[in-house]
Amino acid sequence: MEFLTFTLQEAVVVKKLISFHYHELSKDFIFSGEAHDFWELCYIDKGEVQIFAYNRDFHLKQGDMMLHKPNMFHSIQTVNDAAPNAVNVCFYCVSPHMSFFEDKVFRLTEQERNILSEVVNEGLRTFEPRIDTTSPTEHTLLRKGETPFGSEQLIKIGFEKLLISLIRRYSLMETAHTLSSPAREKMEGELFADIRCYLQNSLSADFNLEELSNKFHIGKSHLKKLFKEKAGMGIKQYWNRLKIEQAKIMVRDEKYNMTQISEVLGYSSVHYFSRHFKNEIGMTPTEYAKTVKARAF
């Protein structure tokens, strides 16, 4: 019996690395710049830097990444008197899809940062000298004498996975702007419901707009706009309202005292909880509890 076979398509292929660095830069580091015939990835793991590329300046903070295309002059320097850490990977890739990365700064999600972390850890096990001590201007790569089984392939797979993930995610974000009004309304309605559900289940945590933006792969300005349109208020205000609504339920249930309720909902003190509750409801939690009991008779 003869079986049909399929050659698996490869959208982004990285087969050659030129250099692989984890830089711990000084607070006054300045690199005057260079251009070369391969791609270079720069990810800021700590601190912030200013990069000149594509004939303009970019300000990258922790969690940001950009790629310099072949033969594009680029330079980098530290800012705000801080000593940043950066991951730099230089590689050859001729995929036409790589043009997607030109002239853009990408904010990595937690999942994408984990992929990059795994790639960096494999690099530390595989190449000599250790990638965190290599000169910032040196583009050489030497294998260690003994390396873990399959380490170079894991670097290749992880690196390609990161690039594909970014193209998929940002392409979807760009596509959303071109959807018809009903389709966009449906997509944003589903997104709002997902975020609302997440917020409802995270009332004990500290509110962090950046983490929320990364988790749902949506820009912070778009996230704020979404809540203005769907909820008629800012997302932080909406989150505070959810906390108070949950507090009202807990007060009526009478399973917890006020101190316990404030702790469950992540307030720093029962006094802050009481003040916040009164600002929203017009009465303290204790006064609210009394009115609930009064209504019961």
Coordinates of C-alpha atoms in Angstrom, one line a residue:
M1 CA 0.0 0.0 0.0
E2 CA 1.3 3.4 -0.9
F3 CA 0.8 6.3 1.5
L4 CA 0.6 10.0 0.7
T5 CA 3.3 12.0 2.4
F6 CA 3.6 15.7 3.1
T7 CA 6.7 17.7 3.4
L8 CA 6.2 20.0 6.4
Q9 CA 6.3 23.7 5.5
E10 CA 8.8 25.9 7.4
A11 CA 7.8 29.5 7.6
V12 CA 10.9 30.8 9.5
V13 CA 14.1 28.8 9.4
V14 CA 17.2 29.6 11.5
K15 CA 20.1 27.3 10.6
K16 CA 23.2 29.5 11.3
L17 CA 24.1 31.5 14.4
I18 CA 26.9 34.1 14.3
S19 CA 26.9 35.2 17.9
F20 CA 24.9 34.7 21.1
H21 CA 25.4 37.1 24.0
Y22 CA 23.9 37.9 27.4
H23 CA 25.3 41.4 28.1
E24 CA 25.6 42.9 31.5
L25 CA 26.3 46.5 30.4
S26 CA 27.7 49.3 32.5
K27 CA 25.5 52.3 33.3
D28 CA 27.5 54.5 30.9
F29 CA 27.8 52.0 28.1
I30 CA 27.8 53.5 24.5
F31 CA 28.2 51.4 21.3
S32 CA 28.9 53.7 18.4
G33 CA 27.3 51.3 16.0
E34 CA 27.8 48.8 13.1
A35 CA 26.1 47.2 10.2
H36 CA 26.4 43.6 9.0
D37 CA 24.8 41.2 6.6
F38 CA 22.8 39.2 9.1
W39 CA 19.9 39.7 11.5
E40 CA 20.5 40.8 15.1
L41 CA 17.9 40.4 17.9
C42 CA 18.2 42.6 20.9
Y43 CA 16.0 41.9 24.0
I44 CA 16.2 44.1 27.2
D45 CA 16.1 41.8 30.2
K46 CA 16.7 44.6 32.8
G47 CA 16.8 48.3 32.7
E48 CA 16.3 50.4 29.5
V49 CA 18.4 51.5 26.5
Q50 CA 18.2 53.8 23.6
I51 CA 18.8 52.3 20.2
F52 CA 19.3 54.1 16.9
A53 CA 18.2 52.0 13.9
Y54 CA 16.0 52.4 10.8
N55 CA 17.2 56.0 10.8
R56 CA 15.4 56.9 14.1
D57 CA 15.7 56.5 17.9
F58 CA 13.9 53.8 19.9
H59 CA 13.5 53.7 23.6
L60 CA 13.4 50.0 24.9
K61 CA 12.5 49.1 28.4
Q62 CA 12.6 45.8 30.3
G63 CA 10.6 43.2 28.3
D64 CA 11.0 45.0 24.9
M65 CA 12.7 43.4 21.9
M66 CA 13.6 44.5 18.4
L67 CA 15.5 43.1 15.4
H68 CA 17.9 44.8 13.1
K69 CA 17.7 43.7 9.5
P70 CA 20.8 42.8 7.5
N71 CA 23.0 45.8 6.5
M72 CA 21.0 48.2 8.7
F73 CA 23.2 50.5 10.8
H74 CA 22.4 50.4 14.5
S75 CA 23.9 51.7 17.7
I76 CA 22.9 51.5 21.4
Q77 CA 23.5 53.3 24.6
T78 CA 22.3 53.1 28.2
V79 CA 19.9 55.8 29.6
N80 CA 18.7 57.0 33.0
D81 CA 22.1 56.2 34.7
A82 CA 21.1 52.5 35.0
A83 CA 23.1 49.3 34.2
P84 CA 20.9 47.2 31.9
N85 CA 21.1 43.5 30.8
A86 CA 20.5 42.6 27.2
V87 CA 20.2 39.4 25.1
N88 CA 21.8 39.7 21.6
V89 CA 21.5 36.9 19.0
C90 CA 22.9 37.3 15.5
F91 CA 21.8 34.8 12.9
Y92 CA 21.2 34.2 9.2
C93 CA 17.6 33.8 8.0
V94 CA 16.4 34.3 4.4
S95 CA 12.6 33.8 5.1
P96 CA 10.6 36.6 3.4
H97 CA 8.4 36.7 6.6
M98 CA 11.3 38.3 8.5
S99 CA 10.4 41.6 6.9
F100 CA 7.6 41.7 9.5
F101 CA 10.2 42.6 12.1
E102 CA 11.6 45.7 10.4
D103 CA 11.2 49.0 12.2
K104 CA 9.2 47.6 15.1
V105 CA 9.6 47.2 18.9
F106 CA 7.9 44.2 20.4
R107 CA 6.7 43.7 24.0
L108 CA 7.1 40.0 24.9
T109 CA 4.4 38.2 26.7
E110 CA 5.2 36.0 29.7
Q111 CA 5.1 32.9 27.5
E112 CA 7.5 34.5 24.9
R113 CA 9.9 35.5 27.7
N114 CA 9.9 31.9 28.9
I115 CA 10.8 30.7 25.4
L116 CA 13.6 33.1 25.2
S117 CA 14.8 32.2 28.7
E118 CA 15.0 28.5 27.6
V119 CA 17.0 29.5 24.5
V120 CA 19.4 31.5 26.6
N121 CA 19.9 28.7 29.1
E122 CA 20.6 26.2 26.3
G123 CA 23.1 28.7 24.9
L124 CA 24.9 28.9 28.3
R125 CA 25.3 25.1 28.3
T126 CA 26.4 24.9 24.6
F127 CA 28.8 27.7 23.7
E128 CA 32.2 28.8 24.9
P129 CA 33.1 31.3 26.3
R130 CA 30.1 31.8 28.4
I131 CA 27.7 34.1 26.6
D132 CA 27.5 36.5 29.5
T133 CA 31.2 37.4 29.3
T134 CA 31.5 37.9 25.6
S135 CA 32.5 41.3 24.3
P136 CA 29.5 43.3 23.0
T137 CA 31.2 43.9 19.7
E138 CA 32.5 40.3 19.1
H139 CA 30.6 38.1 16.7
T140 CA 32.1 34.7 17.2
L141 CA 30.6 31.4 18.4
L142 CA 32.6 28.5 19.9
R143 CA 31.1 25.2 21.0
K144 CA 32.0 23.8 24.4
G145 CA 33.8 20.5 24.5
E146 CA 30.8 18.6 25.9
T147 CA 27.2 19.8 25.3
P148 CA 23.9 18.3 26.4
F149 CA 22.2 16.1 23.8
G150 CA 20.3 18.1 21.2
S151 CA 21.1 21.4 22.8
E152 CA 21.8 23.2 19.5
Q153 CA 18.5 21.9 18.0
L154 CA 16.6 23.1 21.0
I155 CA 18.2 26.5 20.5
K156 CA 17.0 26.5 16.9
I157 CA 13.5 25.2 17.7
G158 CA 13.1 27.7 20.5
F159 CA 14.3 30.6 18.5
E160 CA 12.1 29.8 15.6
K161 CA 9.1 29.3 17.9
L162 CA 9.7 32.8 19.4
L163 CA 9.8 34.5 16.0
I164 CA 6.7 32.6 14.8
S165 CA 4.8 33.5 18.0
L166 CA 5.6 37.2 17.6
I167 CA 4.5 37.2 13.9
R168 CA 1.3 35.4 14.7
R169 CA 0.4 37.6 17.7
Y170 CA 1.1 41.0 16.2
S171 CA -0.4 40.0 12.8
L172 CA -3.6 39.1 14.7
M173 CA -3.6 42.5 16.4
E174 CA -3.1 44.3 13.1
T175 CA -5.8 42.2 11.4
A176 CA -8.3 43.2 14.2
H177 CA -8.1 46.8 13.0
T178 CA -9.2 45.8 9.4
L179 CA -12.2 43.6 10.5
S180 CA -15.7 44.6 9.7
S181 CA -17.6 46.4 12.4
P182 CA -19.8 43.4 13.5
A183 CA -16.7 41.1 13.5
R184 CA -14.6 43.5 15.4
E185 CA -17.5 44.1 17.9
K186 CA -17.8 40.3 18.4
M187 CA -14.0 39.9 18.9
E188 CA -13.8 42.8 21.4
G189 CA -16.9 41.6 23.2
E190 CA -15.3 38.2 23.8
L191 CA -12.0 39.8 24.8
F192 CA -13.8 42.1 27.3
A193 CA -15.7 39.1 28.8
D194 CA -12.4 37.1 29.2
I195 CA -10.6 40.0 30.9
R196 CA -13.6 40.7 33.1
C197 CA -13.6 37.0 34.2
Y198 CA -9.9 37.1 34.9
L199 CA -10.2 40.3 37.0
Q200 CA -13.1 38.8 38.9
N201 CA -10.9 35.8 39.8
S202 CA -7.9 38.1 40.7
L203 CA -9.4 40.5 43.2
S204 CA -6.9 39.6 45.9
A205 CA -3.9 40.5 43.7
D206 CA -2.4 44.0 43.1
F207 CA -3.7 45.6 39.9
N208 CA -1.0 45.7 37.2
L209 CA -1.9 47.1 33.8
E210 CA 1.3 46.0 32.1
E211 CA 0.9 42.4 33.3
L212 CA -2.7 42.4 32.1
S213 CA -1.7 43.8 28.8
N214 CA 0.9 41.1 28.3
K215 CA -1.4 38.3 29.4
F216 CA -4.1 39.2 26.9
H217 CA -1.7 40.3 24.1
I218 CA -3.3 43.8 23.9
G219 CA -1.7 47.2 24.0
K220 CA -2.3 49.2 27.2
S221 CA -3.9 52.1 25.3
H222 CA -6.2 49.6 23.5
L223 CA -7.1 48.0 26.8
K224 CA -8.0 51.3 28.3
K225 CA -10.1 52.2 25.3
L226 CA -11.9 48.8 25.4
F227 CA -13.1 49.3 29.0
K228 CA -14.2 52.9 28.3
E229 CA -16.3 51.6 25.4
K230 CA -17.6 48.4 27.1
A231 CA -17.9 49.5 30.7
G232 CA -18.1 53.2 30.5
M233 CA -15.2 53.7 32.9
G234 CA -11.4 53.1 33.2
I235 CA -10.2 49.6 33.8
K236 CA -8.7 50.4 37.2
Q237 CA -12.1 52.0 38.2
Y238 CA -13.9 48.9 36.9
W239 CA -11.6 46.6 38.9
N240 CA -12.2 48.6 42.1
R241 CA -16.0 48.3 41.5
L242 CA -15.6 44.5 41.2
K243 CA -13.8 44.5 44.5
I244 CA -16.6 46.5 46.2
E245 CA -19.3 44.3 44.7
Q246 CA -17.6 41.2 46.0
A247 CA -17.2 42.9 49.4
K248 CA -20.9 43.6 49.5
I249 CA -21.6 39.9 48.8
M250 CA -19.2 38.8 51.5
V251 CA -20.8 41.3 54.0
R252 CA -24.2 39.9 53.3
D253 CA -23.0 36.3 53.6
E254 CA -21.8 37.0 57.2
K255 CA -19.1 34.3 56.9
Y256 CA -16.2 36.8 57.4
N257 CA -15.6 39.8 59.6
M258 CA -14.5 43.1 58.1
T259 CA -10.8 42.4 58.7
Q260 CA -11.0 39.0 57.0
I261 CA -12.9 40.5 54.0
S262 CA -10.3 43.2 53.6
E263 CA -7.5 40.6 53.6
V264 CA -9.3 38.3 51.1
L265 CA -9.7 41.2 48.7
G266 CA -6.1 42.3 49.0
Y267 CA -6.5 45.6 50.9
S268 CA -3.5 46.7 52.9
S269 CA -5.6 47.3 56.0
V270 CA -9.2 47.2 57.2
H271 CA -9.2 51.0 57.5
Y272 CA -8.2 51.4 53.8
F273 CA -10.9 48.9 52.9
S274 CA -13.5 50.8 55.0
R275 CA -12.6 54.1 53.4
H276 CA -12.6 52.7 49.9
F277 CA -16.0 51.0 50.5
K278 CA -17.5 54.3 51.9
N279 CA -16.2 56.3 48.9
E280 CA -18.0 53.8 46.5
I281 CA -21.2 53.1 48.4
G282 CA -21.6 56.1 50.6
M283 CA -21.5 54.2 53.9
T284 CA -18.9 52.0 55.7
P285 CA -19.0 48.2 55.5
T286 CA -20.4 48.1 59.1
E287 CA -23.2 50.6 58.2
Y288 CA -23.9 48.6 55.1
A289 CA -24.2 45.4 57.1
K290 CA -26.7 47.0 59.4
T291 CA -28.9 48.2 56.5
V292 CA -28.8 44.7 55.1
K293 CA -30.1 43.3 58.4
A294 CA -32.7 46.0 58.6
R295 CA -34.1 45.0 55.2
A296 CA -34.3 41.4 56.3
F297 CA -37.1 42.3 58.8

